[in-house]
Amino acid sequence: ILAYEQYIADRLHEILHGETYIPCRTQNALDAFLDEFGYPDFGSPLLDEEAPNAWITEKYTSVSLEDVVSQEIQAFAAIVTALEKMPEELINRHNLYERVAGNTYRHYRDHIVDIKRWLRANTTYNRR
């Protein structure tokens, strides 16, 4: 999930600075995107629905809970900061409230089973 949040934070930064995001259309472009940003281009039509999820699972399997929480806070802070700097017209033109929600907290519902499994594996607290 964290990678989705960083993805939206980066796209917001681009919008804020007048840069144009173009989804990757070739495998070479996908590879270059991953090298540059450190996560897949979730907006690319080349990715099937499961490919990013498999990448995220593999990447965060051995990351500590403390590191994930820290990265989550940084990503959310970047999202909030970018939105605060944008005029409402720009937010509406790019449908950013919906895009942010769809790539952050609404996305959690789709992956709640995986999130709970990861939390159980990465915390010492076990529910009784």
CSV table of N, CA, C and O in Angstrom, one decimal, residues 1-15 20-24 30 33-34 37-45 47 52 55-56 60 71-72 74-76 78-79 82 86 96 98-104 107:
chain,number,residue,atom,x,y,z
A,1,ILE,N,0.8,-1.2,0.0
A,1,ILE,CA,0.0,0.0,0.0
A,1,ILE,C,0.9,1.3,0.0
A,1,ILE,O,0.6,2.2,-0.7
A,2,LEU,N,2.0,1.2,0.7
A,2,LEU,CA,2.9,2.4,0.8
A,2,LEU,C,3.3,2.9,-0.5
A,2,LEU,O,3.4,4.1,-0.8
A,3,ALA,N,3.6,1.9,-1.4
A,3,ALA,CA,4.1,2.4,-2.8
A,3,ALA,C,3.0,3.1,-3.5
A,3,ALA,O,3.3,4.1,-4.2
A,4,TYR,N,1.7,2.8,-3.3
A,4,TYR,CA,0.6,3.5,-3.9
A,4,TYR,C,0.6,5.0,-3.4
A,4,TYR,O,0.3,5.9,-4.1
A,5,GLU,N,0.8,5.1,-2.1
A,5,GLU,CA,0.8,6.4,-1.5
A,5,GLU,C,2.0,7.3,-2.0
A,5,GLU,O,1.8,8.5,-2.3
A,6,GLN,N,3.1,6.7,-2.1
A,6,GLN,CA,4.3,7.4,-2.7
A,6,GLN,C,4.0,7.8,-4.1
A,6,GLN,O,4.4,8.8,-4.6
A,7,TYR,N,3.4,6.9,-4.9
A,7,TYR,CA,3.0,7.1,-6.3
A,7,TYR,C,2.1,8.3,-6.4
A,7,TYR,O,2.4,9.2,-7.2
A,8,ILE,N,1.1,8.4,-5.6
A,8,ILE,CA,0.2,9.6,-5.7
A,8,ILE,C,0.9,10.8,-5.2
A,8,ILE,O,0.7,11.9,-5.7
A,9,ALA,N,1.7,10.7,-4.2
A,9,ALA,CA,2.5,11.9,-3.7
A,9,ALA,C,3.4,12.5,-4.8
A,9,ALA,O,3.4,13.7,-5.0
A,10,ASP,N,4.0,11.6,-5.6
A,10,ASP,CA,4.9,12.0,-6.7
A,10,ASP,C,4.1,12.6,-7.8
A,10,ASP,O,4.5,13.6,-8.4
A,11,ARG,N,2.9,12.0,-8.1
A,11,ARG,CA,2.1,12.6,-9.2
A,11,ARG,C,1.6,14.0,-8.7
A,11,ARG,O,1.5,14.9,-9.6
A,12,LEU,N,1.2,14.1,-7.5
A,12,LEU,CA,0.8,15.5,-7.0
A,12,LEU,C,1.9,16.5,-7.1
A,12,LEU,O,1.6,17.6,-7.5
A,13,HIS,N,3.1,16.1,-6.8
A,13,HIS,CA,4.2,17.0,-6.9
A,13,HIS,C,4.4,17.4,-8.4
A,13,HIS,O,4.7,18.6,-8.7
A,14,GLU,N,4.2,16.5,-9.3
A,14,GLU,CA,4.4,16.8,-10.7
A,14,GLU,C,3.3,17.8,-11.1
A,14,GLU,O,3.6,18.8,-11.8
A,15,ILE,N,2.0,17.5,-10.7
A,15,ILE,CA,0.9,18.4,-11.1
A,15,ILE,C,1.2,19.8,-10.5
A,15,ILE,O,1.0,20.8,-11.2
A,20,THR,N,3.9,17.0,-16.7
A,20,THR,CA,2.9,16.1,-17.2
A,20,THR,C,3.3,14.6,-17.0
A,20,THR,O,4.4,14.2,-17.4
A,21,TYR,N,2.5,13.9,-16.3
A,21,TYR,CA,2.7,12.4,-16.1
A,21,TYR,C,2.1,11.7,-17.3
A,21,TYR,O,1.0,11.9,-17.7
A,22,ILE,N,2.9,10.9,-17.9
A,22,ILE,CA,2.4,10.0,-19.0
A,22,ILE,C,2.7,8.6,-18.6
A,22,ILE,O,3.8,8.2,-18.4
A,23,PRO,N,1.6,7.8,-18.5
A,23,PRO,CA,1.8,6.4,-18.2
A,23,PRO,C,2.7,5.6,-19.1
A,23,PRO,O,2.7,5.9,-20.3
A,24,CYS,N,3.5,4.7,-18.6
A,24,CYS,CA,4.5,4.0,-19.4
A,24,CYS,C,3.7,3.1,-20.4
A,24,CYS,O,2.8,2.4,-20.0
A,30,LEU,N,8.6,1.1,-18.4
A,30,LEU,CA,8.3,0.6,-17.1
A,30,LEU,C,9.5,0.3,-16.2
A,30,LEU,O,9.6,0.7,-15.1
A,33,PHE,N,11.0,3.7,-15.2
A,33,PHE,CA,10.1,4.3,-14.2
A,33,PHE,C,10.5,3.7,-12.8
A,33,PHE,O,10.7,4.4,-11.8
A,34,LEU,N,10.6,2.3,-12.8
A,34,LEU,CA,10.9,1.6,-11.5
A,34,LEU,C,12.3,2.1,-11.0
A,34,LEU,O,12.4,2.3,-9.8
A,37,PHE,N,11.8,5.9,-9.7
A,37,PHE,CA,11.0,6.2,-8.6
A,37,PHE,C,11.0,5.1,-7.5
A,37,PHE,O,10.6,5.4,-6.4
A,38,GLY,N,11.5,3.9,-7.8
A,38,GLY,CA,11.5,2.9,-6.8
A,38,GLY,C,10.3,2.1,-6.6
A,38,GLY,O,10.2,1.3,-5.7
A,39,TYR,N,9.3,2.3,-7.5
A,39,TYR,CA,8.0,1.5,-7.4
A,39,TYR,C,7.5,1.5,-8.9
A,39,TYR,O,7.9,2.3,-9.7
A,40,PRO,N,6.6,0.5,-9.2
A,40,PRO,CA,6.1,0.4,-10.5
A,40,PRO,C,5.2,1.6,-10.9
A,40,PRO,O,4.7,2.3,-10.1
A,41,ASP,N,5.0,1.8,-12.2
A,41,ASP,CA,4.1,2.8,-12.7
A,41,ASP,C,2.7,2.2,-12.6
A,41,ASP,O,2.2,1.6,-13.5
A,42,PHE,N,2.0,2.5,-11.5
A,42,PHE,CA,0.7,1.9,-11.3
A,42,PHE,C,-0.3,2.4,-12.3
A,42,PHE,O,-1.4,1.8,-12.4
A,43,GLY,N,0.0,3.5,-13.0
A,43,GLY,CA,-1.0,4.0,-14.0
A,43,GLY,C,-0.8,3.4,-15.4
A,43,GLY,O,-1.5,3.7,-16.3
A,44,SER,N,0.2,2.6,-15.5
A,44,SER,CA,0.5,2.0,-16.8
A,44,SER,C,-0.5,1.0,-17.2
A,44,SER,O,-0.8,0.1,-16.5
A,45,PRO,N,-1.0,1.1,-18.5
A,45,PRO,CA,-1.9,0.0,-19.0
A,45,PRO,C,-1.2,-1.3,-19.2
A,45,PRO,O,-1.9,-2.3,-19.4
A,47,LEU,N,0.5,-2.9,-16.9
A,47,LEU,CA,0.5,-3.7,-15.7
A,47,LEU,C,-0.9,-4.3,-15.5
A,47,LEU,O,-1.9,-3.6,-15.5
A,52,PRO,N,1.5,-5.3,-9.7
A,52,PRO,CA,2.0,-4.3,-8.6
A,52,PRO,C,1.9,-4.9,-7.2
A,52,PRO,O,2.7,-4.7,-6.4
A,55,TRP,N,4.7,-7.2,-6.6
A,55,TRP,CA,5.9,-6.4,-6.3
A,55,TRP,C,6.0,-5.8,-4.9
A,55,TRP,O,7.0,-5.9,-4.2
A,56,ILE,N,4.8,-5.3,-4.5
A,56,ILE,CA,4.7,-4.7,-3.2
A,56,ILE,C,5.0,-5.7,-2.1
A,56,ILE,O,5.7,-5.5,-1.1
A,60,TYR,N,8.2,-5.4,0.5
A,60,TYR,CA,8.0,-5.0,1.9
A,60,TYR,C,8.0,-6.2,2.9
A,60,TYR,O,7.7,-6.1,4.1
A,71,GLN,N,7.7,5.6,6.6
A,71,GLN,CA,7.5,5.9,5.2
A,71,GLN,C,6.1,6.3,4.9
A,71,GLN,O,5.8,7.1,4.1
A,72,GLU,N,5.1,5.7,5.6
A,72,GLU,CA,3.7,6.0,5.4
A,72,GLU,C,3.5,7.5,5.9
A,72,GLU,O,2.8,8.3,5.2
A,74,GLN,N,5.7,9.9,6.0
A,74,GLN,CA,6.3,10.8,5.0
A,74,GLN,C,5.5,10.9,3.7
A,74,GLN,O,5.3,12.0,3.2
A,75,ALA,N,4.9,9.8,3.2
A,75,ALA,CA,4.1,9.8,2.0
A,75,ALA,C,2.9,10.7,2.2
A,75,ALA,O,2.5,11.5,1.4
A,76,PHE,N,2.2,10.4,3.4
A,76,PHE,CA,1.0,11.2,3.7
A,76,PHE,C,1.3,12.7,3.9
A,76,PHE,O,0.5,13.6,3.4
A,78,ALA,N,3.7,14.3,2.4
A,78,ALA,CA,3.9,14.9,1.0
A,78,ALA,C,2.6,15.1,0.3
A,78,ALA,O,2.4,16.1,-0.4
A,79,ILE,N,1.6,14.2,0.5
A,79,ILE,CA,0.3,14.3,-0.1
A,79,ILE,C,-0.4,15.6,0.4
A,79,ILE,O,-0.9,16.4,-0.3
A,82,ALA,N,1.3,18.9,-0.7
A,82,ALA,CA,1.0,19.2,-2.1
A,82,ALA,C,-0.4,19.7,-2.3
A,82,ALA,O,-0.6,20.7,-2.9
A,86,MET,N,-2.0,23.6,-3.6
A,86,MET,CA,-2.7,23.7,-4.8
A,86,MET,C,-3.9,24.5,-4.7
A,86,MET,O,-4.7,24.4,-3.8
A,96,LEU,N,-8.3,15.3,-8.0
A,96,LEU,CA,-7.3,14.8,-7.0
A,96,LEU,C,-7.9,14.2,-5.8
A,96,LEU,O,-7.3,13.3,-5.2
A,98,GLU,N,-10.5,12.4,-5.5
A,98,GLU,CA,-10.9,11.0,-5.8
A,98,GLU,C,-9.6,10.2,-6.0
A,98,GLU,O,-9.5,9.0,-5.6
A,99,ARG,N,-8.7,10.7,-6.7
A,99,ARG,CA,-7.4,10.0,-7.0
A,99,ARG,C,-6.7,9.7,-5.7
A,99,ARG,O,-6.1,8.6,-5.6
A,100,VAL,N,-6.6,10.7,-4.8
A,100,VAL,CA,-5.9,10.4,-3.6
A,100,VAL,C,-6.6,9.4,-2.8
A,100,VAL,O,-6.0,8.4,-2.3
A,101,ALA,N,-7.9,9.5,-2.7
A,101,ALA,CA,-8.7,8.5,-1.9
A,101,ALA,C,-8.5,7.1,-2.5
A,101,ALA,O,-8.3,6.1,-1.8
A,102,GLY,N,-8.6,7.0,-3.8
A,102,GLY,CA,-8.5,5.7,-4.5
A,102,GLY,C,-7.1,5.1,-4.4
A,102,GLY,O,-7.0,3.8,-4.5
A,103,ASN,N,-6.1,5.9,-4.2
A,103,ASN,CA,-4.7,5.3,-4.0
A,103,ASN,C,-4.2,5.3,-2.6
A,103,ASN,O,-3.1,4.9,-2.4
A,104,THR,N,-5.1,5.6,-1.7
A,104,THR,CA,-4.7,5.6,-0.2
A,104,THR,C,-5.7,4.8,0.5
A,104,THR,O,-5.8,3.6,0.4
A,107,HIS,N,-8.0,2.1,-1.0
A,107,HIS,CA,-7.2,0.9,-1.5
A,107,HIS,C,-7.0,-0.1,-0.3
A,107,HIS,O,-6.8,-1.3,-0.6
